[in-house]
Short mmCIF file of C-alpha atoms and ligand atoms in Angstrom, two decimals:
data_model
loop_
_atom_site.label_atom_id
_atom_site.label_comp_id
_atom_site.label_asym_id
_atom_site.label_seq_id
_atom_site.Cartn_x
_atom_site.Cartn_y
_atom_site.Cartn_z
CA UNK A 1158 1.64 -30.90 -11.60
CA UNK A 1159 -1.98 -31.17 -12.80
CA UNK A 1160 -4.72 -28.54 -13.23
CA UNK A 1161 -5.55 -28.78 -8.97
CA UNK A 1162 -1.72 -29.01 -7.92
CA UNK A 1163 -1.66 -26.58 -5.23
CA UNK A 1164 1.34 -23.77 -5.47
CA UNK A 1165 0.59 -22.25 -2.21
CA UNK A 1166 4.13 -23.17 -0.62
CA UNK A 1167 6.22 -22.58 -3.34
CA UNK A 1168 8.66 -19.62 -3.81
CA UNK A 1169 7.37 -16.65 -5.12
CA UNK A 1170 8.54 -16.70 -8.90
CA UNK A 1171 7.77 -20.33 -9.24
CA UNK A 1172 3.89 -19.55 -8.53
CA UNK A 1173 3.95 -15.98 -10.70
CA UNK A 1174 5.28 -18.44 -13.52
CA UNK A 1175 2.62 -21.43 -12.68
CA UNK A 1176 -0.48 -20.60 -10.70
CA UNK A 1177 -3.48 -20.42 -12.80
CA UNK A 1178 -0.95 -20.96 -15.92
CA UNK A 1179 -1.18 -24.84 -16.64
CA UNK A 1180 -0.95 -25.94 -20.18
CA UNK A 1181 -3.55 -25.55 -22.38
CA UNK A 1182 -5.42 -29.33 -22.20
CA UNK A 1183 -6.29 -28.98 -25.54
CA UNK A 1184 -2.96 -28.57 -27.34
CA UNK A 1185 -0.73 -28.68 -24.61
CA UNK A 1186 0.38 -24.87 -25.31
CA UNK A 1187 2.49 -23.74 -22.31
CA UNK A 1188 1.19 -20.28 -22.16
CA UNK A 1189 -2.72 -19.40 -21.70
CA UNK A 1190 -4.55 -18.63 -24.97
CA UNK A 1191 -5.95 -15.15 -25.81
CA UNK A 1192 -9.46 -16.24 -25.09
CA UNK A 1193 -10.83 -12.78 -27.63
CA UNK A 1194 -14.20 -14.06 -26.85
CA UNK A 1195 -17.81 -12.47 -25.65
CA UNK A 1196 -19.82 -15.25 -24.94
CA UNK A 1197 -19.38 -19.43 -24.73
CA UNK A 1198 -21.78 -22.52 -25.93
CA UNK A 1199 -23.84 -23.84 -23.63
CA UNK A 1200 -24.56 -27.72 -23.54
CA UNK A 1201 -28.43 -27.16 -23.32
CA UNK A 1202 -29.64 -24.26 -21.39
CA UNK A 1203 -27.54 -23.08 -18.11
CA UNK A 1204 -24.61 -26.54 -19.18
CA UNK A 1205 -22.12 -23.67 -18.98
CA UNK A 1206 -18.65 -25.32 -19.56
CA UNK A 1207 -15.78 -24.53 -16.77
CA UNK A 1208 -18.38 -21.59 -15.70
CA UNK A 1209 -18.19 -19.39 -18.44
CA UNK A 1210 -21.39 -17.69 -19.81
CA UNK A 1211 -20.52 -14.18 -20.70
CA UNK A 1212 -16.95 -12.23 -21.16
CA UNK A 1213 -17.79 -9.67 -18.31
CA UNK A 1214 -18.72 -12.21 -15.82
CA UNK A 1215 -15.71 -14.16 -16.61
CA UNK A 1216 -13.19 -14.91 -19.32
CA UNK A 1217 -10.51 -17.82 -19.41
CA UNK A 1218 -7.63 -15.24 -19.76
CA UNK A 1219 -8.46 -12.99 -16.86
CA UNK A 1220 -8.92 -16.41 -14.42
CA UNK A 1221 -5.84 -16.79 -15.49
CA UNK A 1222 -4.52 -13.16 -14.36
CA UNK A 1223 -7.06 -13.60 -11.50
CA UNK A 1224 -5.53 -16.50 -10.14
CA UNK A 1225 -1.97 -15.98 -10.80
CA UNK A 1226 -1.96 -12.56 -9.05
CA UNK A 1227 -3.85 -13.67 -5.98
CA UNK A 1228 -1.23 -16.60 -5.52
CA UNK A 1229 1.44 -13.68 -5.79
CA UNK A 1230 -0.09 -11.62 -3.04
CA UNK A 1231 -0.90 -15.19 -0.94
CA UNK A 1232 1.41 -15.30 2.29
CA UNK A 1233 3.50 -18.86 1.29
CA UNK A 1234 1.07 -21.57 3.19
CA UNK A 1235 -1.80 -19.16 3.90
CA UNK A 1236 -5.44 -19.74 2.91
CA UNK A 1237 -5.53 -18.56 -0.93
CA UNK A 1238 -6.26 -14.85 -1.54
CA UNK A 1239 -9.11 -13.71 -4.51
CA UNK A 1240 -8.28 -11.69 -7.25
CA UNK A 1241 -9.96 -9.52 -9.74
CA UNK A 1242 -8.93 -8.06 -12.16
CA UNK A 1243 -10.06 -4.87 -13.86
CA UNK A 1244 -9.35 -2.28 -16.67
CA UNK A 1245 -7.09 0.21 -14.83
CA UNK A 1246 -6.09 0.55 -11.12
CA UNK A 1247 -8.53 3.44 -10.73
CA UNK A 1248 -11.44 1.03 -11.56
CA UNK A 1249 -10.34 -1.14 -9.11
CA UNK A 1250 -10.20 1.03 -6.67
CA UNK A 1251 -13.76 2.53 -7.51
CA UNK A 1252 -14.86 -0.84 -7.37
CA UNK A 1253 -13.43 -1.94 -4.11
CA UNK A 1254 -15.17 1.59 -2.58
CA UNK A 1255 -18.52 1.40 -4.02
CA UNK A 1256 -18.76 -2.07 -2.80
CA UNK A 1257 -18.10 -1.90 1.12
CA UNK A 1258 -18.94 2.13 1.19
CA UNK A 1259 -22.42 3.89 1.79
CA UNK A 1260 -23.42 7.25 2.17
CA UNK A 1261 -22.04 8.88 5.32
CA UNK A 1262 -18.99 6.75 5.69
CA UNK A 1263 -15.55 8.28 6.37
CA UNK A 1264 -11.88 6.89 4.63
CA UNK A 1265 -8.57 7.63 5.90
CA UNK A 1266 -6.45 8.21 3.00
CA UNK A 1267 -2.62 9.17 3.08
CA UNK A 1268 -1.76 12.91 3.01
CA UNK A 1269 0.76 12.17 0.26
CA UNK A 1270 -1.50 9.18 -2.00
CA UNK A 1271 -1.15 8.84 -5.56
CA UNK A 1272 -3.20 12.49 -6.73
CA UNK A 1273 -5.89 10.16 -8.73
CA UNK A 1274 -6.52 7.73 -5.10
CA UNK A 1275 -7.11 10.98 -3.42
CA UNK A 1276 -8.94 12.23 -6.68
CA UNK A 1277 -11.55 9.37 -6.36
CA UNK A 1278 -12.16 9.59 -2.76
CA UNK A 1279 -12.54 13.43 -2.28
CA UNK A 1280 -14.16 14.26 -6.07
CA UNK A 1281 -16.09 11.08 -6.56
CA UNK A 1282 -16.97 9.68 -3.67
CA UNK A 1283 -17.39 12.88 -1.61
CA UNK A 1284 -20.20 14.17 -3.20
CA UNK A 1285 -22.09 10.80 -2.97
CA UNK A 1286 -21.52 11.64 0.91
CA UNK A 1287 -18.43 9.96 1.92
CA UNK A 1288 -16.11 11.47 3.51
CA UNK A 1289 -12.17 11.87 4.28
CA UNK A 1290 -9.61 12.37 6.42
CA UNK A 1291 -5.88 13.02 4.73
CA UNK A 1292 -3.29 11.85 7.56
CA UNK A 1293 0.61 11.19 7.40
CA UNK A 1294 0.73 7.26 7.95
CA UNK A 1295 4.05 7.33 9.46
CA UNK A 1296 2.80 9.26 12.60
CA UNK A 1297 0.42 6.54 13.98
CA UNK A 1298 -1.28 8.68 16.87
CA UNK A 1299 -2.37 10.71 13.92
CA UNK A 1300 -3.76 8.23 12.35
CA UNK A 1301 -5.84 6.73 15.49
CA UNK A 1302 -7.13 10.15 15.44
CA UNK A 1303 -8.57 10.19 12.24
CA UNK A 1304 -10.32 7.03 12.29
CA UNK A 1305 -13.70 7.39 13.82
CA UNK A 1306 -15.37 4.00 15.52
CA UNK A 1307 -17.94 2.99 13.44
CA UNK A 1308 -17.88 5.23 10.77
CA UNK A 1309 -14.82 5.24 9.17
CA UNK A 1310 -14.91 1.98 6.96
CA UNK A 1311 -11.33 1.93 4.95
CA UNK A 1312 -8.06 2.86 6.44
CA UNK A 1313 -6.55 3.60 2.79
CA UNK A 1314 -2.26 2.96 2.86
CA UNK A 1315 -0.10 3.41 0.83
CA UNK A 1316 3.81 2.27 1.29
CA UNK A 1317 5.85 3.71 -0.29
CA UNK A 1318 4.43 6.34 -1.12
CA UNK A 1319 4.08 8.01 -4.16
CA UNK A 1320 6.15 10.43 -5.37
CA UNK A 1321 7.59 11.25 -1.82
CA UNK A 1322 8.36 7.90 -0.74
CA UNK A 1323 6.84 7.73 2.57
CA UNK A 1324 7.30 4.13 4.24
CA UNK A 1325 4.33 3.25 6.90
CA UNK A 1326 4.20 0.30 9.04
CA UNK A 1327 1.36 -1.83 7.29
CA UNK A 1328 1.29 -4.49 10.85
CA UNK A 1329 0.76 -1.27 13.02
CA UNK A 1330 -2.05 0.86 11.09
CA UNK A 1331 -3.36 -2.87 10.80
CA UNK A 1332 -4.38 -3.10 14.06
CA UNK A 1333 -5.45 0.60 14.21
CA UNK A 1334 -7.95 -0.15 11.52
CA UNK A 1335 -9.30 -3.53 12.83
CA UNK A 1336 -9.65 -1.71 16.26
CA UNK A 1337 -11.86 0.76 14.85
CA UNK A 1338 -14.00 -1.59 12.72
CA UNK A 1339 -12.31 -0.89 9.46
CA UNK A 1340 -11.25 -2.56 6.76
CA UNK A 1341 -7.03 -1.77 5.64
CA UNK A 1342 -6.44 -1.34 2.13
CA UNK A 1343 -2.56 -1.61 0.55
CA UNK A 1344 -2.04 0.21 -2.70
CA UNK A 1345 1.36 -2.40 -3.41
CA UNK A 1346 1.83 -0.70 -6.58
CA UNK A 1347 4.91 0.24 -5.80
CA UNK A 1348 6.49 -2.70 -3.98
CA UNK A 1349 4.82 -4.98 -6.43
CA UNK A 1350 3.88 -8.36 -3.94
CA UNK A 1351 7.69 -9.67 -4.66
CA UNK A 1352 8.47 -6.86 -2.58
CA UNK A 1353 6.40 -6.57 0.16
CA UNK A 1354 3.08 -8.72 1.17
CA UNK A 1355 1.07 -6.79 2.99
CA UNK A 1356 -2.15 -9.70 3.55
CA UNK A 1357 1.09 -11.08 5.79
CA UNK A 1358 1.10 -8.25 7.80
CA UNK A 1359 -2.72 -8.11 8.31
CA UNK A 1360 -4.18 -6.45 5.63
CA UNK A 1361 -7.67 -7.36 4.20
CA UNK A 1362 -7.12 -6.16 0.78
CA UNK A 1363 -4.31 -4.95 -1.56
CA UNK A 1364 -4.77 -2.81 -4.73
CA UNK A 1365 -2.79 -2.99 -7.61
CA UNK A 1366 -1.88 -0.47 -10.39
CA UNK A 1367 -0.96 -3.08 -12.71
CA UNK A 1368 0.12 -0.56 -15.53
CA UNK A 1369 3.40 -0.07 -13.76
CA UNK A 1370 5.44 -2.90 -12.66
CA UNK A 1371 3.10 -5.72 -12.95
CA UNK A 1372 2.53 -5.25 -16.49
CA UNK A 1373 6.22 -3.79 -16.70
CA UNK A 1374 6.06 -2.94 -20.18
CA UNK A 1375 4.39 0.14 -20.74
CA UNK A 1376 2.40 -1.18 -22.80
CA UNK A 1377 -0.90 -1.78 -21.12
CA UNK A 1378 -3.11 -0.35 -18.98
CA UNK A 1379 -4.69 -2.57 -15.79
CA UNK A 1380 -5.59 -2.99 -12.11
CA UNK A 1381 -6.40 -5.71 -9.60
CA UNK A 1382 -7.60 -6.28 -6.36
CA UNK A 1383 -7.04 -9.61 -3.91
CA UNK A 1384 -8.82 -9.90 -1.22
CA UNK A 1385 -7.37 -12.15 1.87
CA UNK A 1386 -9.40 -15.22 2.97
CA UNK A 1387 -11.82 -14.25 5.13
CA UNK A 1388 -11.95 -10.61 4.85
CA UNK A 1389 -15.53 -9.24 6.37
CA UNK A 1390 -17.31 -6.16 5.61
CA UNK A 1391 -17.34 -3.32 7.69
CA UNK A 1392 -19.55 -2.02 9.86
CA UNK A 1393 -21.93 -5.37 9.52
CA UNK A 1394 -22.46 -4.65 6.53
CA UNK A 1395 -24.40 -7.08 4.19
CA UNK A 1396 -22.99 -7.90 0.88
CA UNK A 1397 -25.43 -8.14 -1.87
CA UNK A 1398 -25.63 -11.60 -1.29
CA UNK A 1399 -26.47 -11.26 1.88
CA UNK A 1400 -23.23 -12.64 3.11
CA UNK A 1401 -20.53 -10.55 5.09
CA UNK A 1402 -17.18 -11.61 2.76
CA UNK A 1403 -15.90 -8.80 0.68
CA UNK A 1404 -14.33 -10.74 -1.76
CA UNK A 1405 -18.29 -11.82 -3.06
CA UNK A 1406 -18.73 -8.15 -2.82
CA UNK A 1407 -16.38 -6.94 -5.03
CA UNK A 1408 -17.34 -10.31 -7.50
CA UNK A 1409 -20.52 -8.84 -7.01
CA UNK A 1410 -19.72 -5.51 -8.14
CA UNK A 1411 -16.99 -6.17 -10.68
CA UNK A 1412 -19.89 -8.00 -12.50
CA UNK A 1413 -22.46 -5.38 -11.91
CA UNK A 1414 -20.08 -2.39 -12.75
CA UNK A 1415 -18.38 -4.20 -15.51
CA UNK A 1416 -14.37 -2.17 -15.20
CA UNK A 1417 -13.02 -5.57 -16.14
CA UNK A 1418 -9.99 -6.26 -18.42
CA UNK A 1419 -10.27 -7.42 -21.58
CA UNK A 1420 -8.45 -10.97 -22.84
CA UNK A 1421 -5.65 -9.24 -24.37
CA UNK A 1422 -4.88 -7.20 -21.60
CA UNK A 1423 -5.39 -9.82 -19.21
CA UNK A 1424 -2.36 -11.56 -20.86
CA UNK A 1425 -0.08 -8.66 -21.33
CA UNK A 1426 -0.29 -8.27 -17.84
CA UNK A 1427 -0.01 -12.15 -17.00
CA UNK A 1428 3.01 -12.60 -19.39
CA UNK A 1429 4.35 -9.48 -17.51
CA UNK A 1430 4.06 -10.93 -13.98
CA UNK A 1431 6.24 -13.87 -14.80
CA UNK A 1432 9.16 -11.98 -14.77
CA UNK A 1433 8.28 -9.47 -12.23
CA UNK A 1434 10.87 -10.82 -9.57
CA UNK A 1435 13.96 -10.53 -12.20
CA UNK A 1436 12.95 -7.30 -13.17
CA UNK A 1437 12.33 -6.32 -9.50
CA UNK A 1438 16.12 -7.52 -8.50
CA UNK A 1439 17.11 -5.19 -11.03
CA UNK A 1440 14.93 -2.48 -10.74
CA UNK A 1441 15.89 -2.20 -7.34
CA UNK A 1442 19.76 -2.58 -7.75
CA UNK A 1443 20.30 0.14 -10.47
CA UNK A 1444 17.52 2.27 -7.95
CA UNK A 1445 19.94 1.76 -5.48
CA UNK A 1446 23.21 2.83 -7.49
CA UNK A 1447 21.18 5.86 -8.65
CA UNK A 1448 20.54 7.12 -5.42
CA UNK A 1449 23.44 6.97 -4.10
CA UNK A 1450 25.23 8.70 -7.05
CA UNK A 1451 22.79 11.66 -6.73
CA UNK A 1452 23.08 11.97 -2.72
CA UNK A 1453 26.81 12.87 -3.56
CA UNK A 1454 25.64 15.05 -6.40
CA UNK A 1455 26.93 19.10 -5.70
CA UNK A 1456 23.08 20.25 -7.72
CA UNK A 1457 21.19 17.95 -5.63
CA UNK A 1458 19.69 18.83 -2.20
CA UNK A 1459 18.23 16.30 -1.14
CA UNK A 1460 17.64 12.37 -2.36
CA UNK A 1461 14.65 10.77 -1.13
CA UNK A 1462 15.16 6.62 -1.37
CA UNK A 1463 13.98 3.98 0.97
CA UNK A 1464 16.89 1.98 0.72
CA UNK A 1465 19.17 5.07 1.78
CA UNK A 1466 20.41 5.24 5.68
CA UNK A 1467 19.09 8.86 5.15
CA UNK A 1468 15.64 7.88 4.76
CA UNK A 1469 13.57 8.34 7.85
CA UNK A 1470 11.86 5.28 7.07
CA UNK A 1471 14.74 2.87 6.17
CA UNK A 1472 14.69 0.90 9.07
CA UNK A 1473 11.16 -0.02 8.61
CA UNK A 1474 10.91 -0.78 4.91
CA UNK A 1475 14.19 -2.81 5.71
CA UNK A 1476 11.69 -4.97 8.10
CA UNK A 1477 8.77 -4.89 5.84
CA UNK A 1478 10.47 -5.60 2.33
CA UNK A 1479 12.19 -7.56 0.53
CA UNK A 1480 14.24 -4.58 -0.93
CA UNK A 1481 13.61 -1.15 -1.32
CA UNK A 1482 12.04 -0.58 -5.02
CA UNK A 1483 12.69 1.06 -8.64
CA UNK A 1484 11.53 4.78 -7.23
CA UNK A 1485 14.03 7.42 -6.68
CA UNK A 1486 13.00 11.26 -6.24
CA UNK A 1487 15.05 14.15 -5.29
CA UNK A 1488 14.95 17.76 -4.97
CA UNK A 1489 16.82 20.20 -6.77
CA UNK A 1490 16.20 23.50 -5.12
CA UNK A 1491 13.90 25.34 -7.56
CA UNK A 1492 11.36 24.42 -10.01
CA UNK A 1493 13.17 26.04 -13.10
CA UNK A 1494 16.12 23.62 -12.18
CA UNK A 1495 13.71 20.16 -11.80
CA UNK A 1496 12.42 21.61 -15.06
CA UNK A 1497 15.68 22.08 -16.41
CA UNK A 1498 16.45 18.10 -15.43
CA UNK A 1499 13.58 16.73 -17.07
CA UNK A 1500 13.79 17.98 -20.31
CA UNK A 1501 17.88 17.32 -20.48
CA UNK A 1502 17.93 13.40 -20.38
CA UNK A 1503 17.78 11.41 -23.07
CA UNK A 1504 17.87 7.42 -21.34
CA UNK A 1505 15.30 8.36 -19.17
CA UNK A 1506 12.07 9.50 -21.59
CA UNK A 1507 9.90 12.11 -19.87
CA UNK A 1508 6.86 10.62 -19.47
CA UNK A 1509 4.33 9.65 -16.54
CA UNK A 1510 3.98 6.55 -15.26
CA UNK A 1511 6.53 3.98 -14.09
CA UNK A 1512 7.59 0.57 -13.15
CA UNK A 1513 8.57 -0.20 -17.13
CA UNK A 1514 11.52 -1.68 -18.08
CA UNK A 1515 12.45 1.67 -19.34
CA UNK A 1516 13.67 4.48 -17.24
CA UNK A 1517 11.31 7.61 -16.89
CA UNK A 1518 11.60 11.48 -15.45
CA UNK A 1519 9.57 13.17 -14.92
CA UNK A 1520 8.29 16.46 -12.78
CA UNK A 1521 5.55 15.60 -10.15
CA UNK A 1522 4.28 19.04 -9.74
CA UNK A 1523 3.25 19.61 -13.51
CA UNK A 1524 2.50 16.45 -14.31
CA UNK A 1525 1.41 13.42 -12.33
CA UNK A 1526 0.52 15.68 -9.52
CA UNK A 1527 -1.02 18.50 -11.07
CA UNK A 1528 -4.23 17.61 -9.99
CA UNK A 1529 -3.61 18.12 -6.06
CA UNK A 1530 -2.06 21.39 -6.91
CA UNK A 1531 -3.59 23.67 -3.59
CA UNK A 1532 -4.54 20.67 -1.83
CA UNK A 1533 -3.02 18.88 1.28
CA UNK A 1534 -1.43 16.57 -0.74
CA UNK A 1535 0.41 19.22 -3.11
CA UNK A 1536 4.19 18.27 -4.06
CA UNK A 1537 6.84 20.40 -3.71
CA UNK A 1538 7.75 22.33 -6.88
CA UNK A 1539 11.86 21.29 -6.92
CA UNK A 1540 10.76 17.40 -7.05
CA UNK A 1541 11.79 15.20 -9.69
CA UNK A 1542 10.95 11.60 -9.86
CA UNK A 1543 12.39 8.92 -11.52
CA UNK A 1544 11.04 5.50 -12.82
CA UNK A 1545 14.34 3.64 -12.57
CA UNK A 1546 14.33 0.83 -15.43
CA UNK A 1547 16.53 -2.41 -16.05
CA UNK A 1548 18.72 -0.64 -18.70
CA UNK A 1549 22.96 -0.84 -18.00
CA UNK A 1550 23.22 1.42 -15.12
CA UNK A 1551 26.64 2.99 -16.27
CA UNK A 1552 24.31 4.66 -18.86
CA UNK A 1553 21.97 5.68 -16.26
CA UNK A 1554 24.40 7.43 -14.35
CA UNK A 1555 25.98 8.93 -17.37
CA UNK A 1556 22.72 10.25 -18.53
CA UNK A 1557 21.93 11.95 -15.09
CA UNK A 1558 25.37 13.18 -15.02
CA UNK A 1559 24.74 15.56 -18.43
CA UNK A 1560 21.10 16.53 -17.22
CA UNK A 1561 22.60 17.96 -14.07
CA UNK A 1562 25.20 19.56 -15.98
C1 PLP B 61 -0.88 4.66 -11.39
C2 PLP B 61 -1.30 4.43 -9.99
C3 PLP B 61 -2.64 4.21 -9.67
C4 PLP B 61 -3.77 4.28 -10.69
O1 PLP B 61 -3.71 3.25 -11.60
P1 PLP B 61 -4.18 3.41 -13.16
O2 PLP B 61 -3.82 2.06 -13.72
O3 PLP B 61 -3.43 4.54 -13.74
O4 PLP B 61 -5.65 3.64 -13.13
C5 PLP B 61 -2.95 3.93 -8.34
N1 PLP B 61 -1.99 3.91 -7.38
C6 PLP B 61 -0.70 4.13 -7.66
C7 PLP B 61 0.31 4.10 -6.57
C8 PLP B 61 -0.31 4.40 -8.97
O5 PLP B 61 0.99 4.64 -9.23
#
């Protein structure tokens, strides 16, 4: 295929491997260069080449993430998504706000979002005037509650949840959102788009961490938005080019802000989202063995896992995904015994984070969640989570087995 060969109806490895990733017409080198780069030649003044005239504007290696992750989070046949990609999923996520938010406007975030979401939209944005409403997604009359007609701008989801797992129906709060003139928002950090696509199911734009299983590595630190085709600002709302399409928006402001990622952590993340539907497969099988090992576990009370029959939202997620994830959290009855856990495995690292290739523990409460300690999103204290990697999962088990003692 040549550089305008359309992967839009291919499967959904075949277009992380391909879109935006043709080789090099230079030298033929299969894999986009690091383009480590601030500015380009121009051909007289304004004869920019491809487009390029300045690194934060736009850099050959991030098109390359840009594209390849908006083909990822394109419904197969659907009008092509626009991505973005930035230096960490928070700056995405400011980025996304500041550009179809205004003084006075309300959100709808989760009651159980990941602590730094909430963070943003009740520390940051709040005193700029914007305000929130913290709802449990899986109780829908709740949520058309909380959403106030022409005021409330972003219905914020995110499935599952993190670190309690909570499943919501993206279709339904979809239409809850559009009824009230807002826009719907999917953090798919944790499903990762091989998982789960929520533009499919009617959302207008989805947010990735890309530190966790995008990258899949631990070793970088990203974000991204895509935007669906035709997404419109809220509220009539102008964009600053006086258009009503979101995606210019956020172009607008990713350019104006300046959060972007840099070349070389553009292609980490690239070379990591070639392989993100192997790594999901397995991800999600030794996830699965895990969980079920624990749930018959005498230490542990409870086992919360999307993919278990147990799980009050199994039947959904068993609609909405592809499968049911690397994140398994469970409950050991006090906090001196989740403590206890953490600091007893040696396979699993304690760490924060997730969605590496390399299994991770660690205790929500203290550590990824300290900072909603006292708030309504405030985890309980026996919680431990795990980040379930791609290593043998006899060792997995084995490890567990001598941290529960
Ligand atoms: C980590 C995470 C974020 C924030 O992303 P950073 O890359 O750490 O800025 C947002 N949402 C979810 C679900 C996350 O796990």
């Amino acid at each position: 295929m040549t550089h305008h060969d359309d992967w839009s109806t291919t499967g959904f490895s075949t277009r992380a491997i391909h879109a935006g990733q043709d080789p090099d017409p230079t030298t033929g080198a299969v894999v986009p260069p690091i383009h480590q780069v601030s500015t380009y030649k121009q051909d007289g003044v304004g004869g920019l080449r491809g487009g390029y005239e300045y690194s934060r504007s736009a850099n050959p290696t991030r098109t390359a993430l840009e594209t390849a992750i908006a083909a990822a989070e394109t419904p197969s046949g659907a009008a092509p998504a626009r991505g973005f990609a930035f230096s960490s999923g928070l700056a995405a996520e400011d980025t996304f706000l500041r550009a179809v938010l205004r003084p006075g406007d309300h959100v709808v975030i989760p009651d159980d979002a990941y602590g730094g979401s909430y963070r943003l939209v009740a520390r940051v944005f709040g005193p700029w005037g914007v305000d929130h409403t913290a709802v449990d997604l899986s109780d829908l009359d709740a949520v058309e509650a909380a959403l106030v007609q022409g005021r409330t701008r972003v219905l914020w989801v995110e499935t599952p949840t993190n670190p309690l797992l909570g499943v919501s129906d993206i279709a339904a709060l979809a239409e809850l959102a559009h009824a009230a003139g807002a826009l719907l928002l999917v953090d798919n950090t944790f499903a990762t788009p091989y998982l789960q696509q929520p533009i499919a199911l009617g959302a207008d734009v989805v947010v990735h961490s890309t530190t966790k299983y995008v990258g899949g590595h631990s070793d970088v630190v990203g974000g991204a938005l895509v935007v669906a085709d035709g997404a419109a600002m809220p509220g009539g709302l102008q964009a600053p080019d006086g258009g009503t399409s979101v995606a210019d928006a956020v172009a607008f402001h990713q350019n104006s802000s300046g959060a972007v990622a840099g070349p070389f952590d553009a292609w980490l993340t690239l070379r990591g989202l070639r392989t993100l539907g192997v790594r999901m497969d397995r991800h999600c099988a030794n996830a699965h063995a895990v969980a079920g090992w624990l749930e018959q576990h005498p230490r542990v009370e409870q086992v919360i896992y999307p993919g278990l029959a147990s799980h009050p939202g199994h039947e959904l997620a068993t609609r909405q995904m592809r499968d049911y994830g690397g994140m398994v959290s469970f409950r050991v009855g006090s906090e001196e015994a989740a403590l206890e856990v953490c600091s007893r495995t040696r396979v699993f690292t304690l760490a924060e984070s997730l969605g590496g290739v390399e299994s991770l523990i660690e205790h929500p409460g203290r550590m990824t969640h300290a900072s909603v300690a006292g708030s309504a999103l405030e985890v309980p204290s026996d919680l431990v989570r795990l980040s379930v990697g791609i290593e043998d999962v006899e060792d997995l088990l084995a490890d567990l087995e001598r941290a529960l003692g």
